Amino acid sequence: MLPVQAILNRVNPKDLIQIYGLTEFNTVQEFLTLIAKRFGKINKGGRLNLEASAKKVLHDWNCGKLKYYTIPPEKLTSTIDVKLVNEIAKEFDLNDMVTYEQMMDENLEQFNIPIEDSFAIKTIVTEIQTNEDDVCMEQQQQTNDPSVNQSS
């Protein structure tokens, strides 16, 4: 019922009356009752099937049978000003970036880390990863090898 209520809030009731050939209505319940009577949406025992009526209205809405027009909003004026710049902003100054990198290099030199040590650490990590990869490959080959007898 809520989706039909939303449609009724948007579409002019006179348009609905004309499209469906209905009489005046005031509520969603009345509207769905009129739709059920008009299109024969009746359950066993002669009860009106309001759910089927609601589905028909939603179907008509989705298929475009019910037209809905809105006035587009007025064009808002932009609060952002456009201006041409003759120089790059401070955040994009490459000279400042080079100066910053030099300062960082000088700070790192305080720690006296020899270059050879950093390469040794990288080499050890690479060897460990290689050994782990070899073990994984061996395990995978053993599980995929059809000649290995597996007990069931």
XYZ file of N, CA and C in Angstrom:
456
model
N 0.812 -1.202 0.000
C 0.000 0.000 0.000
C 0.856 1.267 0.000
N 2.027 1.209 0.655
C 2.873 2.398 0.721
C 3.373 2.844 -0.653
N 3.796 1.926 -1.525
C 4.218 2.383 -2.852
C 3.079 3.043 -3.626
N 1.878 2.504 -3.486
C 0.728 3.106 -4.173
C 0.445 4.480 -3.580
N 0.592 4.612 -2.266
C 0.408 5.920 -1.620
C 1.406 6.926 -2.177
N 2.647 6.498 -2.371
C 3.670 7.389 -2.928
C 3.296 7.817 -4.343
N 2.763 6.899 -5.122
C 2.339 7.242 -6.489
C 1.189 8.237 -6.443
N 0.220 8.000 -5.555
C -0.920 8.917 -5.450
C -0.489 10.309 -5.003
N 0.577 10.384 -4.221
C 1.081 11.689 -3.786
C 1.710 12.455 -4.940
N 2.174 11.748 -5.956
C 2.887 12.396 -7.055
C 2.019 12.670 -8.275
N 1.118 11.759 -8.568
C 0.322 11.872 -9.792
C -0.965 12.640 -9.490
N -1.368 13.459 -10.429
C -2.605 14.218 -10.296
C -3.787 13.243 -10.277
N -4.665 13.316 -9.257
C -5.811 12.391 -9.186
C -6.708 12.446 -10.421
N -6.836 13.602 -11.035
C -7.668 13.707 -12.246
C -7.089 12.861 -13.374
N -5.760 12.798 -13.446
C -5.130 11.953 -14.462
C -5.432 10.481 -14.203
N -5.389 10.065 -12.942
C -5.689 8.671 -12.604
C -7.141 8.331 -12.926
N -8.035 9.248 -12.623
C -9.454 9.032 -12.919
C -9.654 8.873 -14.419
N -8.980 9.692 -15.204
C -9.107 9.627 -16.662
C -8.456 8.355 -17.226
N -7.275 8.013 -16.760
C -6.559 6.843 -17.284
C -7.314 5.555 -16.979
N -7.790 5.401 -15.754
C -8.432 4.159 -15.344
C -9.955 4.180 -15.481
N -10.547 5.321 -15.777
C -12.002 5.405 -15.899
C -12.698 5.211 -14.561
N -12.204 5.876 -13.540
C -12.721 5.726 -12.187
C -13.588 6.908 -11.798
N -14.229 6.779 -10.623
C -14.935 7.911 -10.027
C -14.000 8.546 -8.999
N -14.439 9.624 -8.392
C -13.623 10.329 -7.394
C -13.265 9.396 -6.234
N -12.084 9.576 -5.680
C -11.636 8.806 -4.519
C -10.847 9.729 -3.606
N -10.764 9.355 -2.319
C -10.062 10.183 -1.340
C -8.880 9.473 -0.683
N -8.911 8.161 -0.600
C -7.856 7.424 0.095
C -7.267 6.356 -0.825
N -6.172 5.794 -0.390
C -5.532 4.705 -1.133
C -6.462 3.503 -1.172
N -7.111 3.227 -0.049
C -8.033 2.091 0.036
C -9.159 2.242 -0.989
N -9.735 3.424 -1.070
C -10.807 3.668 -2.042
C -10.287 3.502 -3.467
N -9.108 4.034 -3.730
C -8.515 3.945 -5.064
C -8.310 2.488 -5.466
N -7.719 1.693 -4.575
C -7.474 0.285 -4.896
C -8.779 -0.500 -5.029
N -9.781 -0.136 -4.254
C -11.092 -0.779 -4.376
C -11.691 -0.497 -5.747
N -11.612 0.751 -6.188
C -12.137 1.105 -7.512
C -11.368 0.391 -8.625
N -10.054 0.276 -8.484
C -9.236 -0.437 -9.477
C -9.651 -1.907 -9.521
N -9.834 -2.519 -8.336
C -10.219 -3.931 -8.275
C -11.565 -4.160 -8.959
N -12.537 -3.284 -8.719
C -13.850 -3.416 -9.359
C -13.744 -3.217 -10.865
N -12.986 -2.221 -11.281
C -12.874 -1.864 -12.708
C -12.202 -2.962 -13.521
N -11.173 -3.614 -12.954
C -10.392 -4.589 -13.715
C -10.637 -6.030 -13.266
N -11.657 -6.257 -12.440
C -12.036 -7.614 -12.064
C -11.033 -8.321 -11.177
N -10.388 -7.613 -10.312
C -9.426 -8.213 -9.379
C -10.206 -8.704 -8.155
N -10.763 -9.930 -8.290
C -11.635 -10.462 -7.246
C -11.144 -11.849 -6.844
N -11.045 -12.082 -5.534
C -10.670 -13.392 -5.001
C -11.887 -14.299 -4.960
N -11.660 -15.568 -4.581
C -12.772 -16.492 -4.376
C -13.655 -15.953 -3.258
N -14.911 -16.142 -3.394
C -15.843 -15.654 -2.387
C -16.276 -14.220 -2.651
N -15.821 -13.613 -3.745
C -16.251 -12.276 -4.107
C -15.520 -11.145 -3.409
N -14.449 -11.466 -2.684
C -13.683 -10.409 -2.012
C -12.759 -9.738 -3.014
N -12.626 -8.431 -2.901
C -11.756 -7.671 -3.800
C -10.293 -7.930 -3.452
N -9.476 -8.134 -4.474
C -8.049 -8.401 -4.286
C -7.291 -7.081 -4.414
N -7.105 -6.408 -3.278
C -6.437 -5.107 -3.283
C -4.946 -5.243 -3.583
N -4.365 -6.386 -3.222
C -2.947 -6.605 -3.509
C -2.711 -6.681 -5.022
N -3.584 -7.388 -5.731
C -3.464 -7.467 -7.192
C -3.693 -6.093 -7.817
N -4.597 -5.313 -7.230
C -4.833 -3.952 -7.723
C -3.586 -3.095 -7.543
N -2.951 -3.228 -6.389
C -1.728 -2.464 -6.127
C -0.632 -2.875 -7.100
N -0.517 -4.185 -7.375
C 0.485 -4.658 -8.337
C 0.223 -4.083 -9.720
N -1.050 -3.985 -10.112
C -1.382 -3.416 -11.420
C -0.959 -1.955 -11.493
N -1.230 -1.207 -10.438
C -0.856 0.214 -10.421
C 0.665 0.356 -10.493
N 1.390 -0.466 -9.730
C 2.856 -0.414 -9.772
C 3.378 -0.796 -11.150
N 2.751 -1.803 -11.767
C 3.162 -2.213 -13.111
C 2.941 -1.059 -14.095
N 1.782 -0.428 -14.010
C 1.493 0.703 -14.906
C 2.471 1.849 -14.682
N 2.850 2.073 -13.438
C 3.825 3.121 -13.116
C 5.181 2.790 -13.733
N 5.625 1.547 -13.549
C 6.934 1.139 -14.061
C 6.977 1.094 -15.582
N 5.858 0.781 -16.210
C 5.816 0.691 -17.679
C 5.607 2.046 -18.345
N 5.272 3.048 -17.568
C 5.113 4.385 -18.126
C 3.689 4.741 -18.503
N 2.733 3.886 -18.146
C 1.339 4.215 -18.441
C 0.894 5.424 -17.620
N 1.389 5.504 -16.393
C 1.090 6.658 -15.538
C 2.186 7.692 -15.733
N 1.821 8.807 -16.262
C 2.794 9.872 -16.521
C 2.969 10.711 -15.263
N 4.182 11.120 -15.057
C 4.486 11.939 -13.886
C 5.450 13.018 -14.334
N 5.074 14.229 -14.151
C 5.909 15.343 -14.571
C 6.253 16.191 -13.360
N 7.485 16.634 -13.313
C 7.881 17.573 -12.270
C 8.543 18.764 -12.929
N 8.474 19.854 -12.267
C 9.159 21.048 -12.747
C 10.602 20.936 -12.290
N 11.547 21.045 -13.213
C 12.942 20.936 -12.798
C 13.303 22.066 -11.841
N 14.217 21.802 -10.929
C 14.596 22.849 -9.979
C 15.268 24.008 -10.704
N 15.122 25.171 -10.100
C 15.771 26.337 -10.689
C 17.276 26.140 -10.653
N 17.932 26.694 -11.642
C 19.377 26.547 -11.709
C 19.998 27.350 -10.568
N 20.779 26.646 -9.772
C 21.426 27.302 -8.644
C 22.683 28.017 -9.124
N 22.920 29.157 -8.538
C 24.142 29.875 -8.892
C 25.311 29.230 -8.173
N 26.405 29.149 -8.844
C 27.589 28.511 -8.285
C 28.280 29.456 -7.314
N 28.696 28.899 -6.193
C 29.423 29.706 -5.217
C 30.928 29.587 -5.414
N 31.338 28.764 -6.360
C 32.760 28.588 -6.634
C 33.162 29.577 -7.723
N 34.182 30.346 -7.435
C 34.673 31.304 -8.414
C 35.814 30.686 -9.201
N 35.816 30.968 -10.480
C 36.886 30.485 -11.339
C 37.883 31.617 -11.506
N 39.162 31.294 -11.299
C 40.168 32.320 -11.523
C 41.393 31.665 -12.143
N 42.026 32.385 -12.994
C 43.242 31.911 -13.635
C 44.420 32.201 -12.726
N 45.343 31.260 -12.676
C 46.514 31.450 -11.832
C 47.752 31.541 -12.706
N 48.665 32.357 -12.274
C 49.906 32.540 -13.022
C 51.041 31.692 -12.472
N 50.874 31.163 -11.271
C 51.926 30.340 -10.691
C 51.303 29.141 -9.996
N 52.108 28.126 -9.790
C 51.635 26.891 -9.190
C 51.484 27.091 -7.684
N 50.487 26.441 -7.130
C 50.267 26.521 -5.688
C 51.449 25.908 -4.946
N 51.614 26.310 -3.704
C 52.749 25.867 -2.899
C 52.798 24.341 -2.787
N 51.643 23.684 -2.716
C 51.593 22.234 -2.573
C 52.202 21.511 -3.768
N 52.252 22.164 -4.927
C 52.756 21.522 -6.138
C 54.138 22.019 -6.550
N 54.811 22.715 -5.676
C 56.127 23.262 -6.002
C 57.177 22.160 -5.901
N 57.807 21.798 -7.024
C 58.801 20.724 -7.056
C 60.065 21.087 -6.289
N 60.432 22.355 -6.280
C 61.628 22.767 -5.543
C 61.473 22.487 -4.052
N 60.288 22.752 -3.514
C 60.039 22.454 -2.105
C 60.099 20.953 -1.849
N 59.633 20.154 -2.813
C 59.656 18.710 -2.654
C 61.091 18.190 -2.616
N 61.953 18.714 -3.479
C 63.360 18.307 -3.491
C 64.013 18.686 -2.167
N 63.721 19.875 -1.678
C 64.266 20.316 -0.397
C 63.803 19.386 0.722
N 62.552 18.985 0.700
C 62.003 18.082 1.708
C 62.710 16.728 1.653
N 62.936 16.203 0.454
C 63.622 14.914 0.317
C 65.059 15.002 0.825
N 65.734 16.110 0.550
C 67.103 16.280 1.043
C 67.120 16.313 2.568
N 66.151 16.989 3.146
C 66.057 17.062 4.593
C 65.813 15.668 5.188
N 64.976 14.870 4.555
C 64.713 13.513 5.026
C 65.964 12.649 4.922
N 66.718 12.802 3.826
C 67.964 12.047 3.666
C 68.947 12.395 4.780
N 69.047 13.679 5.105
C 69.955 14.106 6.171
C 69.528 13.518 7.514
N 68.233 13.461 7.764
C 67.737 12.884 9.014
C 68.034 11.395 9.089
N 67.942 10.699 7.966
C 68.204 9.262 7.959
C 69.684 8.957 8.156
N 70.540 9.866 7.715
C 71.975 9.651 7.875
C 72.378 9.647 9.344
N 71.580 10.231 10.216
C 71.867 10.236 11.650
C 71.919 8.823 12.217
N 71.135 7.919 11.657
C 71.030 6.572 12.195
C 72.188 5.672 11.777
N 73.021 6.108 10.856
C 74.215 5.378 10.414
C 73.914 3.925 10.033
N 72.927 3.724 9.213
C 72.622 2.381 8.725
C 73.407 2.169 7.441
N 74.355 1.230 7.450
C 75.120 0.982 6.228
C 74.219 0.380 5.150
N 74.518 0.712 3.935
C 73.714 0.238 2.813
C 73.783 -1.279 2.705
N 74.958 -1.878 2.972
C 75.107 -3.323 2.835
C 74.131 -4.067 3.739
N 73.903 -3.547 4.961
C 73.001 -4.219 5.892
C 71.580 -4.272 5.352
N 71.145 -3.214 4.740
C 69.785 -3.208 4.217
C 69.639 -4.218 3.090
N 70.677 -4.397 2.272
C 70.617 -5.400 1.208
C 70.626 -6.803 1.793
N 71.365 -7.012 2.883
C 71.424 -8.330 3.510
C 70.049 -8.728 4.031
N 69.346 -7.807 4.624
C 68.007 -8.102 5.136
C 67.082 -8.470 3.991
N 67.164 -7.741 2.911
C 66.316 -8.006 1.758
C 66.621 -9.388 1.189
N 67.893 -9.765 1.152
C 68.291 -11.062 0.624
C 67.764 -12.184 1.502
N 67.847 -12.035 2.809
C 67.354 -13.063 3.724
C 65.857 -13.261 3.538
N 65.118 -12.177 3.439
C 63.674 -12.268 3.248
C 63.369 -12.988 1.949
N 64.092 -12.680 0.897
C 63.872 -13.325 -0.392
C 64.148 -14.818 -0.299
N 65.215 -15.223 0.407
C 65.540 -16.639 0.552
C 64.461 -17.372 1.334
N 63.939 -16.763 2.375
C 62.881 -17.391 3.168
C 61.641 -17.595 2.310
N 61.273 -16.578 1.539
C 60.098 -16.686 0.682
C 60.295 -17.776 -0.359
N 61.493 -17.884 -0.926
C 61.779 -18.896 -1.935
C 61.653 -20.289 -1.333
N 62.185 -20.494 -0.127
C 62.086 -21.794 0.540
C 60.631 -22.168 0.812
N 59.829 -21.206 1.252
C 58.409 -21.471 1.507
C 57.692 -21.838 0.221
N 58.017 -21.160 -0.874
C 57.402 -21.463 -2.164
C 57.757 -22.874 -2.611
N 59.018 -23.293 -2.391
C 59.452 -24.635 -2.774
C 58.676 -25.695 -1.996
N 58.492 -25.482 -0.697
C 57.759 -26.439 0.136
C 56.317 -26.551 -0.346
N 55.697 -25.429 -0.660
C 54.315 -25.431 -1.140
C 54.200 -26.192 -2.457
N 55.158 -25.981 -3.352
C 55.125 -26.660 -4.644
C 55.288 -28.167 -4.462
N 56.165 -28.600 -3.555
C 56.362 -30.026 -3.307
C 55.087 -30.655 -2.752
N 54.433 -29.964 -1.825
C 53.194 -30.489 -1.258
C 52.115 -30.600 -2.324
N 52.050 -29.624 -3.191
C 51.041 -29.624 -4.243
C 51.300 -30.759 -5.228
N 52.563 -31.006 -5.560
C 52.899 -32.086 -6.481
C 52.546 -33.437 -5.873
N 52.750 -33.594 -4.568
C 52.439 -34.865 -3.919
C 50.942 -35.139 -3.922
N 50.133 -34.100 -3.721
C 48.682 -34.305 -3.700
C 48.128 -34.534 -5.090
N 48.777 -34.024 -6.122
C 48.301 -34.182 -7.494
C 48.907 -35.390 -8.196
N 49.862 -36.065 -7.592
C 50.559 -37.187 -8.225
C 49.684 -38.437 -8.134
N 49.242 -38.993 -9.286
C 48.363 -40.169 -9.255
C 49.092 -41.437 -8.835
N 50.437 -41.461 -8.886
C 51.177 -42.669 -8.532
C 51.271 -42.873 -7.031
N 50.960 -41.841 -6.260
C 51.011 -41.960 -4.803
C 49.758 -42.692 -4.343
N 49.929 -43.780 -3.587
C 48.784 -44.557 -3.100
C 48.158 -43.843 -1.914
N 46.863 -43.649 -2.020
C 46.144 -43.011 -0.925
C 45.220 -44.047 -0.314
N 45.234 -44.136 1.002
C 44.354 -45.105 1.660
C 42.989 -44.491 1.867
N 41.945 -45.296 1.625
C 40.578 -44.806 1.745
C 39.949 -45.308 3.006
